[in-house]
Tab-separated table of N, CA and C in Angstrom:
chain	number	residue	atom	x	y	z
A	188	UNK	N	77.708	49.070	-5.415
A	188	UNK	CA	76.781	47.955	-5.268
A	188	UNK	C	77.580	46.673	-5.066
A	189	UNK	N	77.433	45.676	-3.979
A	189	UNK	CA	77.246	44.659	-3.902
A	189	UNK	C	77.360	43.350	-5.182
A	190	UNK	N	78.789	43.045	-5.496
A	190	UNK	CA	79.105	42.070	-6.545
A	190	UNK	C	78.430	41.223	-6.013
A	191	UNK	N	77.632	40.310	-7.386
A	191	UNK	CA	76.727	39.071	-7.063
A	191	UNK	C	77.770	37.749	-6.400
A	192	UNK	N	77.201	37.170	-6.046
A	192	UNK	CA	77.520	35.690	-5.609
A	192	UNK	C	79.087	35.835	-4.323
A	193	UNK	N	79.595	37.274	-4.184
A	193	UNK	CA	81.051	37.358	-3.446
A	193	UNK	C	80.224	36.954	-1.807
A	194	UNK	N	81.215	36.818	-0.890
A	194	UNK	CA	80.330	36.961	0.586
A	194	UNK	C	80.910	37.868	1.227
A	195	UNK	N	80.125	38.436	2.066
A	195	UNK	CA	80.492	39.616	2.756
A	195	UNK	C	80.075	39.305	4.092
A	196	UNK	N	80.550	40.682	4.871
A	196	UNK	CA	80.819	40.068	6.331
A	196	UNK	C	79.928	41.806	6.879
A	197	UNK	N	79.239	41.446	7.810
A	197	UNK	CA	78.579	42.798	8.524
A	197	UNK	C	79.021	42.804	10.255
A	198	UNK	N	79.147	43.686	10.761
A	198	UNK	CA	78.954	43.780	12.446
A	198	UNK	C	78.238	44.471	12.804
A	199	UNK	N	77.743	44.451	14.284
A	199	UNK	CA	76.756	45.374	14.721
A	199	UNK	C	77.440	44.996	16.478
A	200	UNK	N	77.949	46.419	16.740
A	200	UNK	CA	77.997	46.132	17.976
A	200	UNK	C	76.998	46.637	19.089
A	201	UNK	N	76.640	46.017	20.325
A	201	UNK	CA	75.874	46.923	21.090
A	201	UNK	C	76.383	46.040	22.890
A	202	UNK	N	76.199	46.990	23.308
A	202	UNK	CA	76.744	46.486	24.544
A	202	UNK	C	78.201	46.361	25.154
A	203	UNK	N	79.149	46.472	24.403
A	203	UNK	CA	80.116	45.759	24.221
A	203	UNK	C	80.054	44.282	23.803
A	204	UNK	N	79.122	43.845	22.971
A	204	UNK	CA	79.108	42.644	22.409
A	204	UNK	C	79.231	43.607	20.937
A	205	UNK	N	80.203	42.252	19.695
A	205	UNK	CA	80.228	42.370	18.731
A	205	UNK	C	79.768	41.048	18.156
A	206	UNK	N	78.082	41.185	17.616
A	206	UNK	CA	77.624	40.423	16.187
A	206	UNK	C	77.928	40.729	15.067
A	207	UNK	N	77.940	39.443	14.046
A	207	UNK	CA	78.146	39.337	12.717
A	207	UNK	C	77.424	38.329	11.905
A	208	UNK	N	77.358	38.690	11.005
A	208	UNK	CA	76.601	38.217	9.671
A	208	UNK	C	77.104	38.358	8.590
A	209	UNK	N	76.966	37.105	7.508
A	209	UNK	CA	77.284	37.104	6.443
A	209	UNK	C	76.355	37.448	5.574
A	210	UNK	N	76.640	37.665	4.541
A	210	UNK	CA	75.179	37.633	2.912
A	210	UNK	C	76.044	37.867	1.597
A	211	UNK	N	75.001	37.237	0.573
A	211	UNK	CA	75.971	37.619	-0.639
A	211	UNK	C	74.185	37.735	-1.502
A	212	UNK	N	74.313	38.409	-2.306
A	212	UNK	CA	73.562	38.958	-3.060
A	212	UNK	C	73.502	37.867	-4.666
A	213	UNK	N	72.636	37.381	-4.649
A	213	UNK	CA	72.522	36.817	-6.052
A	213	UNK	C	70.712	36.305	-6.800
A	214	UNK	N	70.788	36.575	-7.766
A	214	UNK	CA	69.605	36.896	-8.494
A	214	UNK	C	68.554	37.969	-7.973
A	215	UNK	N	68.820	39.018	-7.490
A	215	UNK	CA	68.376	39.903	-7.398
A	215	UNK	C	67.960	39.539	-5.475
A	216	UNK	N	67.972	38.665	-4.892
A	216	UNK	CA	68.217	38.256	-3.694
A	216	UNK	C	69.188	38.849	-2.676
A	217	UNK	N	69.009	39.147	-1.482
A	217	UNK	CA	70.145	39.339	-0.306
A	217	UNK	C	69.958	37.882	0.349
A	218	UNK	N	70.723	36.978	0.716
A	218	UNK	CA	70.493	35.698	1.311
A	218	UNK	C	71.499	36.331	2.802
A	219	UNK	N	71.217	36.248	3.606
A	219	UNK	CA	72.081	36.710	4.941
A	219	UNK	C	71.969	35.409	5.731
A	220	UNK	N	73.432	34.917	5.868
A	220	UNK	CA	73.164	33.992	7.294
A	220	UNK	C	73.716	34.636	8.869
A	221	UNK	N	72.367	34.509	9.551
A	221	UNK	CA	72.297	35.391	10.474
A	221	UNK	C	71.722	34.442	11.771
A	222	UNK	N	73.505	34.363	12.578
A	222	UNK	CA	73.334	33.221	13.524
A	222	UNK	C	72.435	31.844	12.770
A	223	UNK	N	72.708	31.695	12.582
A	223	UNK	CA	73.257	30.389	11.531
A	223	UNK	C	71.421	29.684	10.973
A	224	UNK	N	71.005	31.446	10.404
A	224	UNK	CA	69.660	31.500	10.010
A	224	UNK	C	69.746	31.554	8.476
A	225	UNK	N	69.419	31.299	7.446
A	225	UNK	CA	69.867	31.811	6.422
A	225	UNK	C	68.524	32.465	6.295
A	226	UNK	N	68.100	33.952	5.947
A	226	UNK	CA	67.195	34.431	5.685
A	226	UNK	C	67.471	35.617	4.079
A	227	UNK	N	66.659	35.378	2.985
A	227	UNK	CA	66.538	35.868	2.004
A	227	UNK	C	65.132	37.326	2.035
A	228	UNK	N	65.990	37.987	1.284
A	228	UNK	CA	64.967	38.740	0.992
A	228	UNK	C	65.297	39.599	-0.483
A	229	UNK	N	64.257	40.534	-1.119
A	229	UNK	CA	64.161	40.740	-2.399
A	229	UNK	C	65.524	42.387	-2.495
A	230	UNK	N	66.584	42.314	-3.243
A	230	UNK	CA	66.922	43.373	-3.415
A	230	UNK	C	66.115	44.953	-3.601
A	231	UNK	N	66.154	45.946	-2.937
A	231	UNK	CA	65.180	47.245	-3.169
A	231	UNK	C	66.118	47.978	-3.378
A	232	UNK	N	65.740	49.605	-3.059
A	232	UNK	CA	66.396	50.420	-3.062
A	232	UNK	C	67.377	50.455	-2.354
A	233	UNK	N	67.187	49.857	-1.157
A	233	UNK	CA	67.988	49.865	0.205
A	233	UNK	C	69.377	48.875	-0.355
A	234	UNK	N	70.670	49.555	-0.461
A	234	UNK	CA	72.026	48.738	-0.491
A	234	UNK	C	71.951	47.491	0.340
A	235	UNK	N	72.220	46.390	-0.658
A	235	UNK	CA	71.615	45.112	0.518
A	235	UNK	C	73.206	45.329	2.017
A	236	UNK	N	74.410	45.918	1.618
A	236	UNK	CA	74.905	45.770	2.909
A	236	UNK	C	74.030	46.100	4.015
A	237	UNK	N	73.426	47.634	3.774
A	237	UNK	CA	72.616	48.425	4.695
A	237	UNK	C	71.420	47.112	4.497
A	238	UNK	N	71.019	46.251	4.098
A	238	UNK	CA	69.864	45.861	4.513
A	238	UNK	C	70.110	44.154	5.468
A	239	UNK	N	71.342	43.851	5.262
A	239	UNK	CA	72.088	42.858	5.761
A	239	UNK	C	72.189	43.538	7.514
A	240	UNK	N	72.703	44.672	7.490
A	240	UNK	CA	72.910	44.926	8.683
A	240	UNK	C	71.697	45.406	9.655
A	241	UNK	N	70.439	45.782	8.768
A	241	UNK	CA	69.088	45.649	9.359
A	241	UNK	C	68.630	44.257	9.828
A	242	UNK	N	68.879	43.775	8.673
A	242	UNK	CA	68.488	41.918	9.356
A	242	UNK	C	69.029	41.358	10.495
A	243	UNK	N	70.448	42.148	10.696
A	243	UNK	CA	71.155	41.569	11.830
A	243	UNK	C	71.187	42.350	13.055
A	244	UNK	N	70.188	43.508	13.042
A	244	UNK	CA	70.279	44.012	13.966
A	244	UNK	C	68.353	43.564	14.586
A	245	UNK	N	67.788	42.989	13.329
A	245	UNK	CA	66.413	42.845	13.956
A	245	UNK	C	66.582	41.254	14.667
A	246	UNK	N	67.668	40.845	14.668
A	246	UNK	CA	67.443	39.522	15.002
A	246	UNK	C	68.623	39.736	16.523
A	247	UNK	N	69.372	40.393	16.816
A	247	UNK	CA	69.895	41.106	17.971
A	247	UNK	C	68.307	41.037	18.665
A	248	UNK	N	67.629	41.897	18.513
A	248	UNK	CA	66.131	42.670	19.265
A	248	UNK	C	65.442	41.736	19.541
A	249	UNK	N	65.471	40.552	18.384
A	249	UNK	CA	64.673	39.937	18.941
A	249	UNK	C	63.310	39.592	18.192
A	250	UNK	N	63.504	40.351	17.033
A	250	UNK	CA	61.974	40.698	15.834
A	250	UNK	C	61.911	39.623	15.454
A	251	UNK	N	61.085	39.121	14.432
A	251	UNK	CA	61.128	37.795	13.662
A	251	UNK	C	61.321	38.470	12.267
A	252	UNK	N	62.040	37.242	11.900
A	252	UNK	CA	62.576	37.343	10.600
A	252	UNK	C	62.043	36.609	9.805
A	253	UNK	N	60.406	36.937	9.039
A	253	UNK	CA	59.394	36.212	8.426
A	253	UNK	C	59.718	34.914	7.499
A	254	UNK	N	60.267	35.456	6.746
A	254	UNK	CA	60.596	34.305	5.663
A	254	UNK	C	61.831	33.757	5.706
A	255	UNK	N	62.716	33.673	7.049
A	255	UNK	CA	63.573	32.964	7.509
A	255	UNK	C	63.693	31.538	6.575
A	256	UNK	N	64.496	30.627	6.040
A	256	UNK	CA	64.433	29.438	5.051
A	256	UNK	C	64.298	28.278	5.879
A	257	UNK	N	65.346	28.835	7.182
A	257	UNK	CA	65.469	27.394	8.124
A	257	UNK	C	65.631	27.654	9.349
């Protein structure tokens, strides 16, 4: 698991393009800044890396990222 408050780094390549994203996990929170979005969401079952790298692959696609902060 994911030490609170450290930052971590994700990639997702597609295309031959390589994206990245940061997040660090604190108060039970994943906060990911994703292209220079900071978007939070609630820790689950899902390992927030694995859920860091969902966020950054829904924002690749193109999805919206609901509760985006800013």
């Amino acid at each position: 698991m994911d030490e609170e408050n450290q930052i971590h780094e994700v990639e997702v390549s597609r295309n031959g393009t390589t994206y990245k994203a940061t997040y660090f996990v604190e108060n039970a929170m994943i906060h990911a800044n994703i292209n220079g979005k900071m978007v939070s969401r609630s820790v689950t079952t899902i390992p927030p890396r694995l859920a860091a790298i969902y966020l950054l692959e829904a924002e690749i696609d193109g999805l919206p990222l609901a509760d985006n902060k800013h």
